[in-house]
XYZ file of N, CA and C in Angstrom:
534
model
N 50.757 -118.934 -154.424
C 50.810 -120.360 -154.183
C 50.366 -120.615 -152.744
N 49.687 -121.737 -152.537
C 49.230 -122.112 -151.197
C 50.160 -123.181 -150.622
N 50.623 -122.925 -149.396
C 51.578 -123.798 -148.726
C 50.997 -124.258 -147.394
N 51.011 -125.572 -147.161
C 50.595 -126.130 -145.874
C 51.833 -126.667 -145.163
N 52.017 -126.262 -143.922
C 53.116 -126.739 -143.088
C 52.503 -127.527 -141.942
N 52.952 -128.750 -141.755
C 52.259 -129.668 -140.852
C 53.186 -130.213 -139.780
N 52.694 -130.159 -138.549
C 53.325 -130.851 -137.433
C 52.430 -132.060 -137.134
N 52.901 -133.274 -137.435
C 52.076 -134.463 -137.205
C 51.786 -134.683 -135.726
N 50.818 -135.522 -135.473
C 50.481 -135.905 -134.104
C 51.749 -136.352 -133.392
N 51.906 -135.908 -132.159
C 53.130 -136.187 -131.418
C 52.753 -136.659 -130.024
N 52.314 -137.887 -129.922
C 51.947 -138.454 -128.624
C 53.079 -139.362 -128.175
N 53.896 -138.832 -127.270
C 55.058 -139.604 -126.852
C 55.625 -139.043 -125.560
N 56.520 -139.790 -124.985
C 57.211 -139.318 -123.781
C 58.115 -138.139 -124.108
N 58.434 -137.954 -125.385
C 59.312 -136.875 -125.823
C 58.533 -135.633 -126.247
N 57.385 -135.443 -125.678
C 56.477 -134.371 -126.080
C 57.113 -132.979 -126.015
N 58.115 -132.768 -125.163
C 58.756 -131.455 -125.063
C 59.380 -131.028 -126.383
N 59.769 -131.976 -127.221
C 60.370 -131.644 -128.516
C 59.334 -131.061 -129.472
N 58.059 -131.257 -129.168
C 56.956 -130.774 -129.995
C 57.023 -129.263 -130.191
N 57.353 -128.516 -129.183
C 57.362 -127.057 -129.262
C 58.352 -126.568 -130.314
N 59.507 -127.176 -130.391
C 60.491 -126.715 -131.366
C 60.022 -126.949 -132.792
N 59.261 -127.998 -133.027
C 58.719 -128.248 -134.366
C 57.812 -127.125 -134.817
N 56.982 -126.648 -133.926
C 56.062 -125.555 -134.258
C 56.843 -124.279 -134.531
N 57.871 -124.002 -133.772
C 58.683 -122.801 -134.014
C 59.335 -122.875 -135.380
N 59.841 -124.043 -135.724
C 60.466 -124.202 -137.049
C 59.447 -123.970 -138.158
N 58.250 -124.520 -137.986
C 57.210 -124.333 -139.000
C 56.757 -122.877 -139.082
N 56.665 -122.214 -137.929
C 56.275 -120.796 -137.932
C 57.322 -119.965 -138.674
N 58.589 -120.274 -138.452
C 59.663 -119.556 -139.145
C 59.589 -119.813 -140.653
N 59.414 -121.066 -141.041
C 59.296 -121.404 -142.450
C 58.061 -120.738 -143.064
N 56.983 -120.676 -142.290
C 55.766 -120.008 -142.749
C 55.999 -118.529 -143.010
N 56.752 -117.875 -142.123
C 57.067 -116.453 -142.299
C 57.909 -116.239 -143.554
N 58.863 -117.137 -143.794
C 59.699 -117.061 -144.992
C 58.817 -117.218 -146.243
N 57.870 -118.149 -146.211
C 56.969 -118.367 -147.346
C 56.041 -117.172 -147.557
N 55.531 -116.613 -146.462
C 54.661 -115.445 -146.600
C 55.419 -114.262 -147.192
N 56.655 -114.085 -146.780
C 57.478 -113.010 -147.345
C 57.652 -113.213 -148.851
N 57.683 -114.467 -149.288
C 57.788 -114.786 -150.704
C 56.484 -114.491 -151.444
N 55.391 -114.345 -150.682
C 54.093 -114.048 -151.288
C 53.106 -115.195 -151.239
N 53.482 -116.273 -150.579
C 52.598 -117.439 -150.493
C 51.509 -117.242 -149.443
N 50.409 -117.944 -149.634
C 49.381 -118.064 -148.608
C 49.749 -119.305 -147.805
N 49.926 -119.146 -146.496
C 50.456 -120.229 -145.665
C 49.482 -120.577 -144.544
N 49.355 -121.864 -144.300
C 48.611 -122.356 -143.140
C 49.490 -123.376 -142.423
N 49.573 -123.226 -141.095
C 50.292 -124.197 -140.271
C 49.242 -125.056 -139.585
N 49.386 -126.363 -139.701
C 48.449 -127.309 -139.109
C 49.186 -128.117 -138.059
N 48.788 -127.958 -136.799
C 49.387 -128.707 -135.693
C 48.391 -129.794 -135.276
N 48.665 -131.025 -135.657
C 47.739 -132.135 -135.415
C 47.473 -132.380 -133.934
N 48.346 -131.872 -133.053
C 48.115 -132.065 -131.619
C 47.056 -131.129 -131.060
N 46.770 -130.045 -131.743
C 45.807 -129.075 -131.185
C 44.616 -128.792 -132.097
N 44.694 -129.184 -133.343
C 43.598 -128.913 -134.282
C 42.422 -129.849 -134.010
N 41.220 -129.309 -134.082
C 40.010 -130.130 -133.962
C 39.604 -130.717 -135.314
N 39.925 -130.004 -136.373
C 39.566 -130.420 -137.718
C 40.499 -131.536 -138.194
N 39.965 -132.577 -138.807
C 40.823 -133.622 -139.364
C 41.719 -133.050 -140.470
N 42.935 -133.566 -140.578
C 43.912 -133.070 -141.545
C 43.377 -133.086 -142.971
N 42.811 -134.190 -143.405
C 42.352 -134.313 -144.789
C 41.250 -133.286 -145.082
N 40.384 -133.060 -144.131
C 39.332 -132.043 -144.306
C 39.957 -130.648 -144.465
N 40.922 -130.340 -143.611
C 41.636 -129.065 -143.709
C 42.262 -128.906 -145.096
N 42.916 -129.958 -145.584
C 43.588 -129.896 -146.873
C 42.599 -129.752 -148.030
N 41.451 -130.403 -147.934
C 40.426 -130.247 -148.979
C 39.921 -128.807 -149.033
N 39.811 -128.171 -147.892
C 39.381 -126.768 -147.847
C 40.480 -125.824 -148.340
N 41.715 -126.042 -147.918
C 42.815 -125.130 -148.226
C 43.399 -125.354 -149.624
N 43.419 -126.613 -150.095
C 43.950 -126.975 -151.410
C 45.389 -126.476 -151.645
N 46.339 -126.965 -150.846
C 47.726 -126.505 -150.999
C 48.377 -127.011 -152.288
N 49.392 -126.273 -152.731
C 50.199 -126.689 -153.872
C 51.485 -127.376 -153.407
N 51.859 -127.136 -152.157
C 53.097 -127.678 -151.602
C 52.881 -127.929 -150.118
N 53.404 -129.062 -149.624
C 53.264 -129.419 -148.212
C 54.643 -129.675 -147.611
N 54.880 -129.080 -146.443
C 56.081 -129.352 -145.666
C 55.689 -130.011 -144.361
N 56.397 -131.047 -143.981
C 56.107 -131.774 -142.734
C 57.375 -131.813 -141.900
N 57.274 -131.405 -140.630
C 58.422 -131.471 -139.726
C 58.538 -132.878 -139.157
N 59.772 -133.294 -138.890
C 60.010 -134.676 -138.473
C 61.053 -134.757 -137.362
N 60.579 -134.960 -136.134
C 61.465 -135.293 -135.015
C 61.624 -136.812 -135.019
N 62.714 -137.318 -134.513
C 62.953 -138.763 -134.560
C 61.828 -139.584 -133.917
N 61.335 -139.237 -132.709
C 60.267 -140.080 -132.154
C 58.953 -139.997 -132.936
N 58.852 -139.053 -133.853
C 57.596 -138.858 -134.574
C 57.735 -139.202 -136.063
N 58.860 -139.774 -136.479
C 59.101 -139.989 -137.906
C 58.046 -140.896 -138.549
N 57.645 -141.942 -137.882
C 56.635 -142.832 -138.478
C 55.293 -142.123 -138.623
N 54.995 -141.232 -137.676
C 53.758 -140.450 -137.783
C 53.866 -139.454 -138.945
N 55.066 -138.929 -139.184
C 55.279 -138.038 -140.331
C 55.017 -138.790 -141.630
N 55.508 -140.023 -141.703
C 55.280 -140.831 -142.900
C 53.798 -141.132 -143.088
N 53.094 -141.481 -141.984
C 51.656 -141.767 -142.147
C 50.869 -140.522 -142.502
N 51.320 -139.369 -141.997
C 50.673 -138.105 -142.372
C 50.868 -137.873 -143.871
N 52.080 -138.080 -144.358
C 52.351 -137.927 -145.789
C 51.518 -138.913 -146.609
N 51.372 -140.139 -146.127
C 50.581 -141.152 -146.843
C 49.112 -140.735 -146.924
N 48.581 -140.199 -145.834
C 47.182 -139.743 -145.835
C 46.984 -138.611 -146.843
N 47.981 -137.748 -146.953
C 47.899 -136.635 -147.908
C 47.968 -137.170 -149.345
N 48.938 -138.043 -149.628
C 49.110 -138.577 -150.982
C 47.906 -139.402 -151.435
N 47.206 -139.997 -150.478
C 46.012 -140.780 -150.817
C 44.939 -139.878 -151.427
N 44.922 -138.623 -151.011
C 43.894 -137.674 -151.445
C 44.373 -136.681 -152.502
N 45.671 -136.353 -152.494
C 46.187 -135.263 -153.321
C 47.487 -135.659 -154.006
N 47.662 -135.191 -155.219
C 48.922 -135.393 -155.939
C 49.706 -134.080 -155.871
N 50.286 -133.820 -154.699
C 51.057 -132.595 -154.475
C 52.415 -132.972 -153.886
N 53.431 -132.137 -154.134
C 54.758 -132.441 -153.586
C 54.782 -132.368 -152.061
N 55.419 -133.354 -151.453
C 55.554 -133.405 -149.996
C 57.043 -133.380 -149.651
N 57.398 -132.413 -148.795
C 58.787 -132.211 -148.374
C 58.879 -132.488 -146.882
N 59.808 -133.342 -146.479
C 60.077 -133.579 -145.057
C 61.321 -132.812 -144.649
N 61.309 -132.278 -143.453
C 62.469 -131.602 -142.896
C 62.460 -131.796 -141.392
N 63.430 -131.251 -140.716
C 63.481 -131.356 -139.263
C 64.660 -132.185 -138.789
N 64.753 -132.353 -137.474
C 65.925 -133.003 -136.886
C 66.192 -134.424 -137.372
N 65.163 -135.237 -137.534
C 65.395 -136.638 -137.889
C 66.107 -136.765 -139.235
N 65.619 -136.063 -140.232
C 66.212 -136.190 -141.562
C 67.467 -135.342 -141.729
N 67.742 -134.474 -140.752
C 68.911 -133.593 -140.852
C 70.182 -134.195 -140.287
N 70.071 -135.331 -139.629
C 71.264 -135.993 -139.117
C 72.177 -136.267 -140.310
N 73.463 -136.040 -140.132
C 74.391 -136.170 -141.253
C 74.559 -137.641 -141.614
N 73.561 -138.174 -142.294
C 73.597 -139.559 -142.723
C 72.634 -139.736 -143.876
N 73.135 -140.177 -145.002
C 72.232 -140.417 -146.120
C 71.257 -141.534 -145.786
N 71.615 -142.397 -144.839
C 70.702 -143.476 -144.482
C 69.385 -142.930 -143.951
N 69.440 -141.838 -143.156
C 68.208 -141.328 -142.568
C 67.369 -140.534 -143.557
N 67.982 -139.734 -144.437
C 67.129 -139.043 -145.391
C 66.632 -140.011 -146.465
N 67.452 -140.988 -146.866
C 66.984 -141.979 -147.817
C 65.928 -142.889 -147.191
N 66.022 -143.102 -145.881
C 64.993 -143.874 -145.182
C 63.627 -143.227 -145.418
N 63.563 -141.916 -145.324
C 62.292 -141.221 -145.555
C 61.933 -141.214 -147.037
N 62.912 -141.075 -147.916
C 62.621 -141.081 -149.348
C 62.151 -142.449 -149.836
N 62.477 -143.499 -149.107
C 61.985 -144.829 -149.489
C 60.483 -144.952 -149.258
N 59.930 -144.033 -148.513
C 58.485 -144.015 -148.300
C 57.845 -143.476 -149.584
N 56.919 -144.197 -150.185
C 56.383 -143.776 -151.490
C 55.697 -142.406 -151.457
N 55.282 -141.962 -150.298
C 54.540 -140.707 -150.188
C 55.429 -139.478 -150.008
N 56.723 -139.661 -149.818
C 57.649 -138.537 -149.586
C 58.400 -138.241 -150.884
N 58.359 -136.970 -151.314
C 59.024 -136.584 -152.563
C 60.416 -136.011 -152.349
N 60.586 -135.214 -151.282
C 61.863 -134.543 -151.046
C 62.150 -134.483 -149.553
N 63.445 -134.418 -149.228
C 63.886 -134.275 -147.844
C 64.909 -133.144 -147.797
N 64.682 -132.182 -146.905
C 65.632 -131.079 -146.713
C 66.403 -131.335 -145.428
N 67.727 -131.277 -145.533
C 68.590 -131.496 -144.374
C 69.139 -130.161 -143.876
N 69.247 -130.030 -142.573
C 69.848 -128.823 -141.991
C 68.904 -127.635 -142.034
N 69.490 -126.430 -142.110
C 68.695 -125.200 -142.152
C 67.813 -125.235 -143.393
N 66.519 -125.122 -143.186
C 65.594 -125.366 -144.285
C 65.135 -124.184 -145.093
N 65.329 -122.957 -144.587
C 64.699 -121.831 -145.284
C 65.239 -121.600 -146.698
N 66.541 -121.739 -146.920
C 67.102 -121.554 -148.263
C 66.570 -122.571 -149.257
N 66.738 -123.871 -148.957
C 66.186 -124.885 -149.865
C 64.672 -124.757 -150.037
N 63.956 -124.423 -148.951
C 62.495 -124.289 -149.030
C 62.110 -123.191 -150.024
N 62.797 -122.060 -149.977
C 62.500 -120.977 -150.918
C 62.778 -121.415 -152.355
N 63.871 -122.125 -152.558
C 64.190 -122.588 -153.911
C 63.158 -123.609 -154.404
N 62.754 -124.524 -153.533
C 61.710 -125.495 -153.890
C 60.424 -124.742 -154.223
N 60.058 -123.783 -153.379
C 58.830 -123.008 -153.588
C 58.869 -122.263 -154.920
N 60.004 -121.646 -155.225
C 60.134 -120.928 -156.500
C 59.940 -121.872 -157.688
N 60.554 -123.054 -157.620
C 60.429 -124.014 -158.718
C 58.997 -124.536 -158.854
N 58.359 -124.845 -157.729
C 56.971 -125.328 -157.766
C 56.062 -124.221 -158.302
N 56.263 -122.997 -157.825
C 55.447 -121.865 -158.278
C 55.606 -121.644 -159.785
N 56.825 -121.690 -160.271
C 57.097 -121.509 -161.698
C 56.447 -122.633 -162.510
N 56.604 -123.856 -162.042
C 56.013 -125.011 -162.713
C 54.488 -124.884 -162.733
N 53.939 -124.437 -161.630
C 52.489 -124.276 -161.483
C 51.943 -123.291 -162.520
N 52.669 -122.211 -162.776
C 52.233 -121.203 -163.750
C 52.277 -121.735 -165.171
N 53.185 -122.672 -165.445
C 53.370 -123.161 -166.812
C 52.563 -124.407 -167.154
N 51.944 -125.032 -166.178
C 51.252 -126.299 -166.412
C 49.744 -126.156 -166.236
N 48.970 -126.611 -167.221
C 47.509 -126.537 -167.070
C 47.004 -127.449 -165.945
N 47.692 -128.594 -165.752
C 47.315 -129.516 -164.679
C 48.548 -129.787 -163.832
N 48.523 -129.312 -162.616
C 49.659 -129.456 -161.710
C 49.591 -130.798 -161.003
N 50.743 -131.462 -160.862
C 50.787 -132.716 -160.111
C 52.199 -132.938 -159.592
N 52.299 -133.650 -158.493
C 53.609 -134.012 -157.955
C 54.320 -134.940 -158.933
N 53.569 -135.850 -159.548
C 54.184 -136.762 -160.523
C 54.824 -135.963 -161.656
N 54.185 -134.886 -162.075
C 54.727 -134.068 -163.148
C 55.988 -133.334 -162.743
N 55.947 -132.668 -161.593
C 57.103 -131.869 -161.169
C 58.273 -132.738 -160.727
N 57.993 -133.943 -160.257
C 59.063 -134.843 -159.816
C 59.581 -135.716 -160.965
N 59.106 -135.486 -162.179
C 59.508 -136.239 -163.355
C 61.033 -136.243 -163.475
N 61.656 -137.430 -163.490
C 63.121 -137.495 -163.558
C 63.701 -136.788 -164.786
N 62.943 -136.735 -165.874
C 63.427 -136.068 -167.074
C 63.595 -134.563 -166.886
N 62.803 -133.968 -165.997
C 62.900 -132.528 -165.748
C 64.089 -132.199 -164.846
N 64.298 -133.028 -163.828
C 65.387 -132.839 -162.864
C 65.483 -131.384 -162.398
N 64.367 -130.841 -161.960
C 64.286 -129.436 -161.559
C 65.076 -129.094 -160.307
N 65.324 -130.060 -159.452
C 65.833 -129.769 -158.111
C 67.331 -130.000 -157.934
N 68.039 -130.323 -158.998
C 69.437 -130.765 -158.883
C 70.388 -129.702 -158.350
N 70.047 -128.430 -158.408
C 70.970 -127.394 -157.929
C 70.695 -126.938 -156.495
N 69.652 -127.455 -155.876
C 69.311 -127.034 -154.512
C 70.197 -127.766 -153.517
N 70.907 -127.032 -152.698
C 71.803 -127.614 -151.700
C 70.997 -128.200 -150.537
N 71.543 -129.207 -149.902
C 70.964 -129.857 -148.715
C 69.621 -130.522 -148.993
N 69.449 -131.013 -150.198
C 68.186 -131.625 -150.583
C 68.429 -133.037 -151.097
N 67.563 -133.955 -150.697
C 67.524 -135.287 -151.292
C 66.150 -135.428 -151.914
N 66.081 -136.025 -153.075
C 64.795 -136.150 -153.752
C 64.784 -137.392 -154.626
N 63.567 -137.774 -155.017
C 63.410 -138.970 -155.842
C 63.603 -138.610 -157.305
N 64.387 -139.421 -157.987
C 64.491 -139.312 -159.451
C 63.562 -140.345 -160.075
N 63.328 -141.397 -159.377
C 62.388 -142.451 -159.753
C 62.076 -143.179 -158.457
N 61.163 -144.099 -158.482
C 60.713 -144.720 -157.234
C 61.842 -145.296 -156.397
N 62.858 -145.870 -157.010
C 63.926 -146.466 -156.201
C 65.276 -145.792 -156.450
N 65.257 -144.604 -157.031
C 66.500 -143.894 -157.314
C 66.465 -142.535 -156.628
N 67.481 -142.255 -155.809
C 67.496 -141.031 -155.044
C 68.728 -140.205 -155.393
N 68.604 -138.909 -155.214
C 69.731 -138.004 -155.434
C 69.908 -137.159 -154.196
N 71.114 -137.034 -153.714
C 71.420 -136.159 -152.583
C 72.358 -135.072 -153.090
N 71.977 -133.817 -152.862
C 72.830 -132.719 -153.278
C 73.769 -132.370 -152.145
N 74.795 -131.635 -152.446
C 75.801 -131.225 -151.455
C 75.184 -130.311 -150.416
N 75.764 -130.306 -149.218
C 75.305 -129.381 -148.190
C 76.129 -128.113 -148.172
N 77.216 -128.070 -148.924
C 78.075 -126.864 -148.956
C 77.453 -125.804 -149.828
N 77.564 -124.560 -149.427
C 77.024 -123.440 -150.192
C 78.130 -122.715 -150.872
């Protein structure tokens, strides 16, 4: 499976927080590679290639986007640019959505381009999401985010620390306890 991990453009006075986003993505990338995935990390602050062009070349099956609070709107626009071109699952994670408040993760899920939000330590939920997407990918002749996010399938209900869409205006938050 091909996985793209994205750090959106981060032009702000809080630029020092940018470094931690890349470390988190590198760690998640290592976890995905250990699982057997082909992983690419795209840092919009340093890449010369436009994001959409990169994605057309790489053709990911799953996208993860890191989200610091000062960059949350840029994370949403990055997700929107991806959804405009591709029907693939988009997962947001990072400090902004990890604050212990359903208001903040649901805030991101209200964005039509965001499919799932992982709160807290992301590697466990990320592996479970990856396993489910990979399994679904093997069983479906035509893969799509709309298909895997189908409320009738409810594939993600057992993953801890995850919020996801059951329908456009219906959200589910799983427990954070393991």
